[in-house]
Amino acid sequence: MFRTHILGFPRIGAGRELKFALERHWRGEHSIAELEAVGARLRARHWALQRDAGMDFVTVGDFAFYDQVANHIQLLGCEPARFSFSAEDHELSRYFTMARGVSREDGDEAGAPALEMTKWFNTNYHYLVPEFSADTDFSLNSERLFAEVEEAKNLGHAVKAVLIGPLTFLWLGKEKTAGFSRLSLLEKLLPIYQQILARLKTLGVAWVQMDEPILGLDLPSEWLRAFEPAYHHLAPAGAPILLASYFSPLGENLGLACRLPVAGLHVDAVCAPEDVPVALDWLPTHKVLSLGLIDGRNIWRADLDRALDLLRPLTSTREVWISASCSLLHVPFSLEAETGLDAELRSWLSFASEKLHELRALKRALENDPVADEMLTRSRLALQGRRESPRVHALEVQARMACLPEDIDRRKSSFPERNRMQKARFRLPLFPTTTIGSFPQTAEIRARRAAWRNGKLAQSAYEAATKDEIAHAVAVQEALDIDVLVHGEAERNDMVEYFGEQLAGFVFTANGWVQSYGSRCVKPPIIYGDVSRPKPMTVFWSHHAQSLTQRPMKGMLTGPVTILQWSFVRDDQPRAATAEQIALAIRDEVVDLEKVGIGILQIDEPAIREGLPLRREKQADYLAWATRVFRIAACGVADETQIHTHMCYSEFNDILPEIASMDADVITIETSRSDMELLQAFGNFHYPNAIGPGVYDIHSPRVPSVEEIETLLEKALTVIPAEQLWVNPDCGLKTRDWPETKAALANMVEAARRLRQKQDKTR
Ligand code: GLN
Ligand code: ZN
């Protein structure tokens, strides 16, 4: 018997209704009741879509006003004590306080920073990190999930409820006090899960999906050992449990997953097809096997025939469920809104709503329902069209890739030699100062760009105004006496979009939004074909900027891995191959910039860490190609040309050798939020090239004092030799205002000056 279900659906809504409702509520224009009504409407709509597509259950519990982990913090009654909530505080207002923090300006005496946010496994979704201490207690503290189950039942749906499993929930959190392991809280946590399961059973849910994606990680043995006893506690408590893992192979944890006393197991057959035959073999036949055959992370139409080939032989052996690999949270809502895409390209795609239909087609085909034939034919034609399309395959790109010179990813000389030449060329002072690229993206800049894009502002007027903006940025930096300048990126909307729009092989949707965190959505470009650069992308602006000053002007580019990581990537060739094509395009840009006299180039790779596979055994391969494609992009230049890179948003301590292997002459890196912890690691590792540890946090409007920056630099000097140290903020300044930017940079330059004086004296 076959059934269909999904692990979760995008909650933001077809027209991002949830985003707008949240923002209205936060501005004080919408009451809690109005917000709740929007939530209920969205849930009802999304359940109806699931039912209409023939899902055997609707999934309840995947909805969240901000984040599913935050929902669990309330459900399990472990809101951190530091927020000092009182009994009268409304549940949702506590929820948003945890998510967004309270600042002192809000009238709160102490202020309370929001919960930390971090990436959900290897996705670009960010969850709120639970905080644990040795005395954390749990209690069943929210009726929300049960109310949503009632809601679905009242609408006549068969319900599968979804919960984050207890071990994954603990794993996702952080110990806020020393000397204990959050795993020790499991004993206190399990009784609450038992209560929840019992309640769900009373409410008549058919199944409970327990997400334990940490089974796809290389877990410490004590965590692994905790699974069996935990699930022995939970299994008898309520409705049958479907244990779900995704994003990464279960691998050697598959035996454990099959043994757990639960009624079913979901495996991600897209990212770990190798798990499928093993699960079929090991999972006792009385248990349900849910196969995630439709890619929940990407937007391509599925190969239904291939799925059917796998499914058909299973007909009589056991109960099999068909699903998407993971929650559909990670893909846009529906293709319906994409009227601007040409029909051919559109036929290659499948967003969340279309994926429901693909699941329905699979089920119907297995039931030999003739209605499936039409869908299968359409799908085959589209797939064939995509495979053969000349839009996908660019012969010149492939010819170039086929004969890359062996030294394409090497500079001519080693860093010490290049360094000598670059020092002679640029004559920068000790502790050179610079910024990361962007300057404040004022409302005026954004409005002007929008007007130009909509054809309401002439090209010439737009160009003139943008040149003025650049001239202003140059004047400000010269007045501040910054050593290496930037043009300010006023012409860019987003660091990936700007390049994607100019590269061949990319397409942009009108409404392909995916939730990033809270009300924040991103619209990743789609890389559908071979990537190439029809013409220079940044040369015009950078060349102009350099013409305004005697000081070096950095050319500013986004690196191949970051462009790849923040896009939907084609699935018909390895990611590494696509990355290599992007790298070659960026390389050509770098070389063209060098030709017009740009002596320093920065290639940003903030996303290099987030592409790291979850399984250790797969990491070396990724790091090898990710660092290689960076070098391909960077290494087309002469030794006298200086290459910078920039990284942020992640912890880099564990990949320092690989970062060093990228061989950038200078790396500027976010360190201020980790309290310079990273610097220590750079010091211990003896990072060979130059480093600019971010000396202040640009995410806050606070202006750092000269002394503060000086102290930080002194600290940096204890681990980094003076000749290798650069001075810069920790990221681009586009989210800041001009007054605070100028004040902060003035202090930064002054701190560098004082440090130089001190060094002179000691020499
Ligand atoms: N050059 C980019 C900027 O300054 C870098 C942004 C980033 O690291 N995310 O905006
Ligand atoms: Zn950054």
Coordinates of N, CA, C and O in Angstrom, one line a residue, residues 467-607:
K467 N 27.4 57.8 -10.2 CA 28.8 58.4 -10.1 C 29.0 59.4 -9.0 O 30.0 59.4 -8.3
D468 N 28.0 60.2 -8.8 CA 28.0 61.2 -7.7 C 28.1 60.4 -6.4 O 28.9 60.9 -5.5
E469 N 27.4 59.4 -6.3 CA 27.4 58.6 -5.0 C 28.8 58.0 -4.8 O 29.3 58.1 -3.7
I470 N 29.4 57.5 -5.8 CA 30.8 57.0 -5.7 C 31.8 58.1 -5.3 O 32.6 57.9 -4.5
A471 N 31.6 59.3 -6.0 CA 32.5 60.4 -5.7 C 32.3 60.8 -4.2 O 33.3 61.1 -3.5
H472 N 31.1 60.7 -3.7 CA 30.9 61.0 -2.3 C 31.6 60.0 -1.4 O 32.3 60.4 -0.5
A473 N 31.5 58.8 -1.8 CA 32.2 57.7 -1.0 C 33.7 57.9 -1.0 O 34.3 57.8 0.1
V474 N 34.2 58.2 -2.1 CA 35.7 58.4 -2.2 C 36.1 59.6 -1.4 O 37.1 59.6 -0.6
A475 N 35.3 60.7 -1.5 CA 35.7 61.9 -0.7 C 35.7 61.6 0.8 O 36.6 62.0 1.5
V476 N 34.6 60.9 1.2 CA 34.5 60.6 2.6 C 35.7 59.8 3.1 O 36.4 60.1 4.1
Q477 N 36.1 58.8 2.3 CA 37.2 57.9 2.7 C 38.5 58.7 2.7 O 39.4 58.4 3.5
E478 N 38.7 59.6 1.7 CA 39.9 60.3 1.7 C 40.0 61.3 2.9 O 41.0 61.4 3.5
A479 N 38.9 61.9 3.2 CA 38.9 62.8 4.4 C 39.2 62.0 5.6 O 39.8 62.5 6.6
L480 N 38.7 60.8 5.7 CA 38.9 59.9 6.9 C 40.3 59.4 6.9 O 40.8 58.8 7.9
D481 N 41.0 59.5 5.7 CA 42.4 59.0 5.6 C 42.5 57.5 5.7 O 43.3 56.9 6.3
I482 N 41.5 56.8 5.0 CA 41.5 55.4 4.9 C 42.5 55.0 3.8 O 42.6 55.8 2.8
D483 N 43.2 54.0 3.9 CA 44.3 53.7 3.0 C 43.9 53.0 1.7 O 44.3 53.4 0.6
V484 N 43.1 52.0 1.8 CA 42.6 51.3 0.6 C 41.1 51.5 0.5 O 40.3 51.1 1.4
L485 N 40.7 52.1 -0.6 CA 39.3 52.6 -0.7 C 38.4 51.5 -1.4 O 38.9 50.6 -2.0
V486 N 37.1 51.8 -1.2 CA 36.1 51.0 -2.0 C 35.2 52.0 -2.7 O 35.1 53.1 -2.3
H487 N 34.4 51.5 -3.6 CA 33.5 52.4 -4.3 C 32.2 52.5 -3.7 O 31.4 53.4 -3.9
G488 N 31.8 51.5 -2.8 CA 30.6 51.6 -2.0 C 29.4 50.8 -2.4 O 28.5 50.7 -1.7
E489 N 29.5 50.2 -3.6 CA 28.5 49.3 -4.1 C 27.0 49.8 -4.2 O 26.1 49.1 -4.0
A490 N 27.0 51.1 -4.4 CA 25.6 51.8 -4.5 C 24.8 51.2 -5.7 O 23.6 51.3 -5.7
E491 N 25.5 50.6 -6.7 CA 24.8 50.1 -7.8 C 24.2 48.7 -7.6 O 23.5 48.1 -8.4
R492 N 24.5 48.1 -6.4 CA 24.1 46.7 -6.2 C 22.9 46.6 -5.3 O 22.9 47.2 -4.2
N493 N 22.0 45.7 -5.6 CA 20.9 45.4 -4.8 C 21.3 44.4 -3.8 O 21.1 44.5 -2.6
D494 N 22.0 43.3 -4.3 CA 22.4 42.2 -3.4 C 23.6 41.6 -4.1 O 23.8 41.6 -5.3
M495 N 24.5 41.1 -3.2 CA 25.8 40.7 -3.7 C 25.8 39.5 -4.6 O 26.8 39.2 -5.4
V496 N 24.7 38.7 -4.6 CA 24.6 37.6 -5.6 C 23.8 38.0 -6.8 O 24.1 37.8 -7.9
E497 N 22.6 38.6 -6.5 CA 21.7 39.0 -7.5 C 22.4 39.9 -8.6 O 22.3 39.7 -9.8
Y498 N 23.3 40.8 -8.1 CA 23.9 41.7 -9.0 C 24.7 41.0 -10.1 O 24.7 41.4 -11.2
F499 N 25.4 39.9 -9.7 CA 26.2 39.2 -10.6 C 25.3 38.2 -11.4 O 25.5 38.1 -12.6
G500 N 24.4 37.5 -10.7 CA 23.5 36.6 -11.4 C 22.8 37.2 -12.5 O 22.6 36.6 -13.6
E501 N 22.4 38.5 -12.3 CA 21.6 39.1 -13.4 C 22.4 39.4 -14.6 O 21.9 39.6 -15.7
Q502 N 23.7 39.4 -14.5 CA 24.6 39.7 -15.6 C 25.3 38.5 -16.2 O 25.9 38.5 -17.2
L503 N 25.1 37.3 -15.6 CA 25.7 36.1 -16.0 C 24.8 35.3 -16.9 O 23.6 35.3 -16.5
A504 N 25.2 34.6 -17.9 CA 24.4 33.7 -18.6 C 24.2 32.4 -17.8 O 25.1 32.0 -17.1
G505 N 23.0 31.8 -17.9 CA 22.8 30.5 -17.2 C 22.0 30.7 -16.0 O 21.6 29.8 -15.3
F506 N 21.6 32.0 -15.6 CA 20.9 32.3 -14.4 C 19.5 32.8 -14.9 O 19.3 33.5 -15.9
V507 N 18.5 32.6 -14.0 CA 17.2 33.2 -14.2 C 16.7 33.6 -12.8 O 17.0 33.0 -11.8
F508 N 15.9 34.7 -12.8 CA 15.3 35.2 -11.6 C 13.8 35.1 -11.6 O 13.2 35.3 -12.6
T509 N 13.2 34.7 -10.5 CA 11.7 34.6 -10.4 C 11.2 35.9 -9.9 O 11.9 36.7 -9.4
A510 N 9.8 36.0 -10.1 CA 9.2 37.2 -9.6 C 8.8 37.1 -8.2 O 8.8 38.0 -7.4
N511 N 8.5 35.9 -7.8 CA 7.9 35.7 -6.5 C 8.5 34.4 -5.8 O 7.8 33.9 -4.9
G512 N 9.7 34.0 -6.1 CA 10.2 32.7 -5.6 C 10.8 32.9 -4.2 O 12.0 32.6 -4.0
W513 N 10.0 33.4 -3.3 CA 10.5 33.7 -1.9 C 10.7 32.5 -1.1 O 9.8 31.6 -1.1
V514 N 11.7 32.4 -0.3 CA 11.9 31.4 0.7 C 12.2 32.0 2.0 O 13.0 33.0 2.1
Q515 N 11.6 31.5 3.1 CA 11.8 32.1 4.4 C 13.3 31.9 4.8 O 13.8 30.8 4.7
S516 N 13.9 33.0 5.3 CA 15.3 32.9 5.8 C 15.3 32.9 7.3 O 15.9 32.1 8.0
Y517 N 14.5 33.8 7.9 CA 14.2 33.8 9.3 C 13.1 34.7 9.6 O 13.0 35.8 8.9
G518 N 12.3 34.4 10.6 CA 11.2 35.3 11.0 C 10.4 35.8 9.7 O 10.0 35.0 8.9
S519 N 10.3 37.1 9.6 CA 9.6 37.6 8.4 C 10.5 37.8 7.2 O 10.1 38.2 6.1
R520 N 11.8 37.5 7.4 CA 12.8 37.7 6.3 C 12.7 36.6 5.3 O 12.8 35.4 5.6
C521 N 12.6 37.0 4.0 CA 12.6 36.0 2.9 C 13.7 36.4 1.9 O 14.0 37.5 1.8
V522 N 14.2 35.4 1.3 CA 15.2 35.6 0.2 C 14.6 35.0 -1.1 O 13.8 34.2 -1.1
K523 N 15.1 35.6 -2.2 CA 14.6 35.1 -3.5 C 15.9 34.6 -4.3 O 16.4 35.3 -5.1
P524 N 16.3 33.3 -4.0 CA 17.5 32.9 -4.7 C 17.3 32.8 -6.2 O 16.3 32.4 -6.7
P525 N 18.4 33.2 -6.9 CA 18.4 33.0 -8.4 C 18.4 31.5 -8.7 O 18.7 30.7 -7.8
I526 N 18.0 31.2 -9.9 CA 18.1 29.8 -10.4 C 19.2 29.6 -11.4 O 19.2 30.4 -12.4
I527 N 20.1 28.8 -11.2 CA 21.1 28.5 -12.2 C 20.7 27.3 -13.0 O 20.6 26.2 -12.5
Y528 N 20.3 27.5 -14.2 CA 19.7 26.4 -15.0 C 20.6 25.9 -16.1 O 20.4 24.8 -16.6
G529 N 21.7 26.7 -16.4 CA 22.5 26.3 -17.5 C 24.0 26.6 -17.3 O 24.3 27.1 -16.2
D530 N 24.8 26.3 -18.3 CA 26.2 26.6 -18.2 C 26.4 28.1 -18.0 O 25.7 28.9 -18.6
V531 N 27.3 28.4 -17.1 CA 27.4 29.8 -16.7 C 28.6 30.5 -17.5 O 29.6 29.9 -17.6
S532 N 28.3 31.6 -18.0 CA 29.4 32.4 -18.7 C 29.1 33.9 -18.5 O 28.0 34.3 -18.0
R533 N 30.1 34.7 -18.8 CA 30.0 36.1 -18.6 C 29.9 36.8 -20.0 O 31.0 37.0 -20.7
P534 N 28.8 37.2 -20.4 CA 28.7 37.9 -21.8 C 29.5 39.1 -21.9 O 30.0 39.4 -22.9
K535 N 29.6 39.9 -20.8 CA 30.4 41.1 -20.8 C 30.8 41.5 -19.4 O 30.2 41.0 -18.4
P536 N 31.8 42.4 -19.3 CA 32.2 42.9 -18.0 C 31.1 43.3 -17.1 O 30.1 43.9 -17.6
M537 N 31.2 43.1 -15.8 CA 30.0 43.3 -14.9 C 30.3 44.5 -14.0 O 29.3 45.2 -13.6
T538 N 31.5 44.7 -13.6 CA 31.8 45.8 -12.6 C 32.9 46.8 -13.1 O 33.2 47.7 -12.4
V539 N 33.4 46.5 -14.3 CA 34.6 47.3 -14.7 C 34.2 48.8 -14.8 O 35.0 49.6 -14.4
F540 N 33.1 49.0 -15.4 CA 32.7 50.4 -15.6 C 32.7 51.2 -14.3 O 33.3 52.3 -14.2
W541 N 32.1 50.7 -13.3 CA 32.0 51.5 -12.0 C 33.4 51.5 -11.3 O 33.8 52.5 -10.8
S542 N 34.1 50.4 -11.3 CA 35.4 50.3 -10.6 C 36.4 51.2 -11.2 O 37.2 51.9 -10.6
H543 N 36.4 51.2 -12.5 CA 37.3 52.0 -13.3 C 37.1 53.5 -13.0 O 38.0 54.3 -12.7
H544 N 35.8 53.8 -13.0 CA 35.4 55.2 -12.7 C 35.9 55.6 -11.3 O 36.5 56.7 -11.1
A545 N 35.6 54.7 -10.4 CA 36.0 55.0 -9.0 C 37.5 55.2 -8.8 O 38.0 56.1 -8.2
Q546 N 38.3 54.4 -9.5 CA 39.7 54.5 -9.4 C 40.2 55.8 -10.0 O 41.2 56.4 -9.5
S547 N 39.5 56.3 -11.0 CA 39.9 57.5 -11.7 C 39.8 58.7 -10.8 O 40.3 59.8 -11.0
L548 N 39.0 58.6 -9.6 CA 38.8 59.7 -8.8 C 39.8 59.9 -7.7 O 39.8 60.8 -6.9
T549 N 40.7 58.9 -7.6 CA 41.7 58.9 -6.4 C 43.0 58.4 -6.8 O 43.2 57.5 -7.7
Q550 N 44.0 58.9 -6.0 CA 45.4 58.3 -6.2 C 45.6 57.1 -5.3 O 46.5 56.3 -5.5
R551 N 44.7 56.9 -4.3 CA 44.8 55.7 -3.5 C 44.3 54.5 -4.2 O 43.5 54.6 -5.1
P552 N 44.8 53.3 -3.7 CA 44.2 52.1 -4.4 C 42.7 51.9 -4.1 O 42.3 52.1 -3.0
M553 N 42.0 51.6 -5.2 CA 40.6 51.3 -5.1 C 40.4 49.8 -5.3 O 40.8 49.3 -6.3
K554 N 39.7 49.2 -4.3 CA 39.5 47.7 -4.4 C 38.4 47.4 -5.4 O 37.3 48.0 -5.4
G555 N 38.7 46.5 -6.3 CA 37.6 45.9 -7.2 C 36.8 45.0 -6.3 O 37.4 44.3 -5.4
M556 N 35.5 44.9 -6.4 CA 34.7 44.2 -5.5 C 33.9 43.1 -6.2 O 33.0 43.4 -6.9
L557 N 34.1 41.8 -5.9 CA 33.4 40.8 -6.5 C 32.9 39.7 -5.5 O 33.4 39.6 -4.4
T558 N 31.8 39.0 -5.9 CA 31.3 37.9 -5.1 C 31.9 36.6 -5.6 O 32.0 36.4 -6.8
G559 N 32.4 35.8 -4.7 CA 33.1 34.6 -5.1 C 32.2 33.5 -5.6 O 31.0 33.5 -5.3
P560 N 32.7 32.5 -6.3 CA 32.0 31.4 -6.9 C 31.2 30.6 -5.9 O 30.0 30.2 -6.2
V561 N 31.8 30.3 -4.7 CA 31.1 29.4 -3.8 C 29.8 30.1 -3.2 O 28.8 29.6 -3.0
T562 N 30.0 31.4 -2.9 CA 28.9 32.2 -2.4 C 27.8 32.3 -3.4 O 26.6 32.2 -3.1
I563 N 28.1 32.6 -4.6 CA 27.1 32.7 -5.7 C 26.3 31.3 -5.8 O 25.1 31.3 -5.8
L564 N 27.1 30.2 -5.7 CA 26.5 28.9 -5.8 C 25.6 28.6 -4.6 O 24.4 28.2 -4.7
Q565 N 26.1 28.9 -3.4 CA 25.5 28.6 -2.2 C 24.1 29.3 -2.0 O 23.2 28.8 -1.4
W566 N 24.0 30.5 -2.5 CA 22.8 31.3 -2.4 C 21.9 31.3 -3.6 O 21.1 32.2 -3.8
S567 N 22.1 30.3 -4.4 CA 21.2 30.1 -5.6 C 20.6 28.7 -5.5 O 21.1 27.8 -4.8
F568 N 19.5 28.5 -6.3 CA 19.1 27.1 -6.6 C 20.0 26.6 -7.7 O 20.1 27.3 -8.8
V569 N 20.6 25.5 -7.5 CA 21.7 25.1 -8.4 C 21.2 23.9 -9.3 O 20.4 23.0 -8.8
R570 N 21.5 23.9 -10.6 CA 21.1 22.8 -11.4 C 21.6 21.4 -10.8 O 22.6 21.3 -10.2
D571 N 20.8 20.4 -11.1 CA 21.0 19.1 -10.5 C 21.5 18.1 -11.5 O 21.6 16.9 -11.2
D572 N 21.8 18.6 -12.7 CA 22.2 17.6 -13.8 C 23.7 17.6 -13.9 O 24.2 17.0 -14.9
Q573 N 24.4 18.2 -13.1 CA 25.9 18.0 -13.1 C 26.3 18.3 -11.6 O 25.6 19.0 -10.9
P574 N 27.5 17.9 -11.3 CA 27.9 18.1 -9.9 C 28.0 19.6 -9.6 O 28.3 20.4 -10.4
R575 N 27.7 19.9 -8.3 CA 27.8 21.3 -7.9 C 29.2 21.9 -8.2 O 29.4 23.1 -8.6
A576 N 30.2 21.0 -8.0 CA 31.6 21.5 -8.3 C 31.8 22.0 -9.7 O 32.5 23.0 -9.9
A577 N 31.1 21.3 -10.6 CA 31.2 21.8 -12.0 C 30.6 23.1 -12.3 O 31.1 24.0 -12.9
T578 N 29.4 23.3 -11.7 CA 28.8 24.6 -11.8 C 29.7 25.7 -11.1 O 29.8 26.8 -11.7
A579 N 30.2 25.4 -10.0 CA 31.1 26.3 -9.3 C 32.3 26.7 -10.1 O 32.7 27.9 -10.2
E580 N 32.8 25.7 -10.8 CA 34.0 26.0 -11.7 C 33.6 27.0 -12.8 O 34.4 27.9 -13.2
Q581 N 32.4 26.8 -13.4 CA 32.0 27.7 -14.4 C 31.9 29.1 -13.9 O 32.3 30.1 -14.6
I582 N 31.3 29.2 -12.7 CA 31.1 30.6 -12.1 C 32.5 31.2 -11.9 O 32.8 32.4 -12.2
A583 N 33.4 30.3 -11.4 CA 34.8 30.8 -11.1 C 35.5 31.3 -12.4 O 36.1 32.4 -12.3
L584 N 35.3 30.7 -13.5 CA 35.9 31.1 -14.7 C 35.3 32.5 -15.1 O 36.1 33.4 -15.6
A585 N 34.0 32.7 -14.9 CA 33.4 34.0 -15.2 C 34.0 35.1 -14.3 O 34.3 36.2 -14.8
I586 N 34.1 34.8 -13.1 CA 34.7 35.8 -12.1 C 36.1 36.0 -12.5 O 36.6 37.2 -12.4
R587 N 36.8 35.0 -12.8 CA 38.2 35.1 -13.2 C 38.4 36.1 -14.3 O 39.3 37.0 -14.3
D588 N 37.5 36.0 -15.3 CA 37.6 36.9 -16.5 C 37.4 38.4 -16.0 O 38.0 39.3 -16.5
E589 N 36.5 38.5 -15.1 CA 36.2 39.9 -14.5 C 37.4 40.4 -13.8 O 37.8 41.6 -13.9
V590 N 38.0 39.6 -13.0 CA 39.2 40.0 -12.2 C 40.3 40.4 -13.2 O 40.9 41.5 -13.0
V591 N 40.5 39.7 -14.2 CA 41.6 40.0 -15.2 C 41.2 41.3 -15.9 O 42.1 42.2 -16.1
D592 N 39.9 41.5 -16.3 CA 39.6 42.8 -16.9 C 39.7 44.0 -16.0 O 40.1 45.1 -16.4
L593 N 39.5 43.8 -14.7 CA 39.7 44.9 -13.8 C 41.1 45.2 -13.6 O 41.5 46.4 -13.6
E594 N 41.9 44.2 -13.6 CA 43.4 44.4 -13.5 C 43.9 45.2 -14.8 O 44.7 46.1 -14.6
K595 N 43.3 44.9 -15.9 CA 43.7 45.6 -17.1 C 43.4 47.0 -17.1 O 44.2 47.8 -17.7
V596 N 42.4 47.4 -16.4 CA 42.1 48.9 -16.4 C 42.7 49.6 -15.2 O 42.4 50.7 -14.9
G597 N 43.6 48.9 -14.5 CA 44.4 49.5 -13.5 C 44.0 49.3 -12.1 O 44.5 50.0 -11.2
I598 N 43.1 48.4 -11.9 CA 42.7 48.1 -10.5 C 43.8 47.1 -9.9 O 44.0 46.0 -10.4
G599 N 44.4 47.6 -8.9 CA 45.6 46.8 -8.3 C 45.2 45.9 -7.2 O 45.9 45.0 -6.8
I600 N 44.0 46.1 -6.6 CA 43.6 45.3 -5.4 C 42.2 44.8 -5.7 O 41.3 45.6 -6.0
L601 N 42.0 43.5 -5.6 CA 40.7 42.9 -5.8 C 40.2 42.2 -4.6 O 41.0 41.4 -4.1
Q602 N 38.9 42.3 -4.3 CA 38.4 41.6 -3.2 C 37.3 40.6 -3.7 O 36.4 41.0 -4.4
I603 N 37.5 39.3 -3.4 CA 36.5 38.3 -3.8 C 35.8 37.8 -2.5 O 36.5 37.1 -1.8
D604 N 34.6 38.2 -2.3 CA 33.9 37.8 -1.1 C 33.5 36.4 -1.1 O 32.8 35.9 -2.0
E605 N 33.8 35.6 0.0 CA 33.2 34.3 0.1 C 32.6 34.0 1.5 O 33.0 33.1 2.2
P606 N 31.6 34.9 1.9 CA 31.0 34.7 3.2 C 30.4 33.3 3.4 O 30.2 32.8 4.5
A607 N 30.0 32.7 2.3 CA 29.2 31.4 2.4 C 30.0 30.2 2.3 O 29.5 29.1 2.2

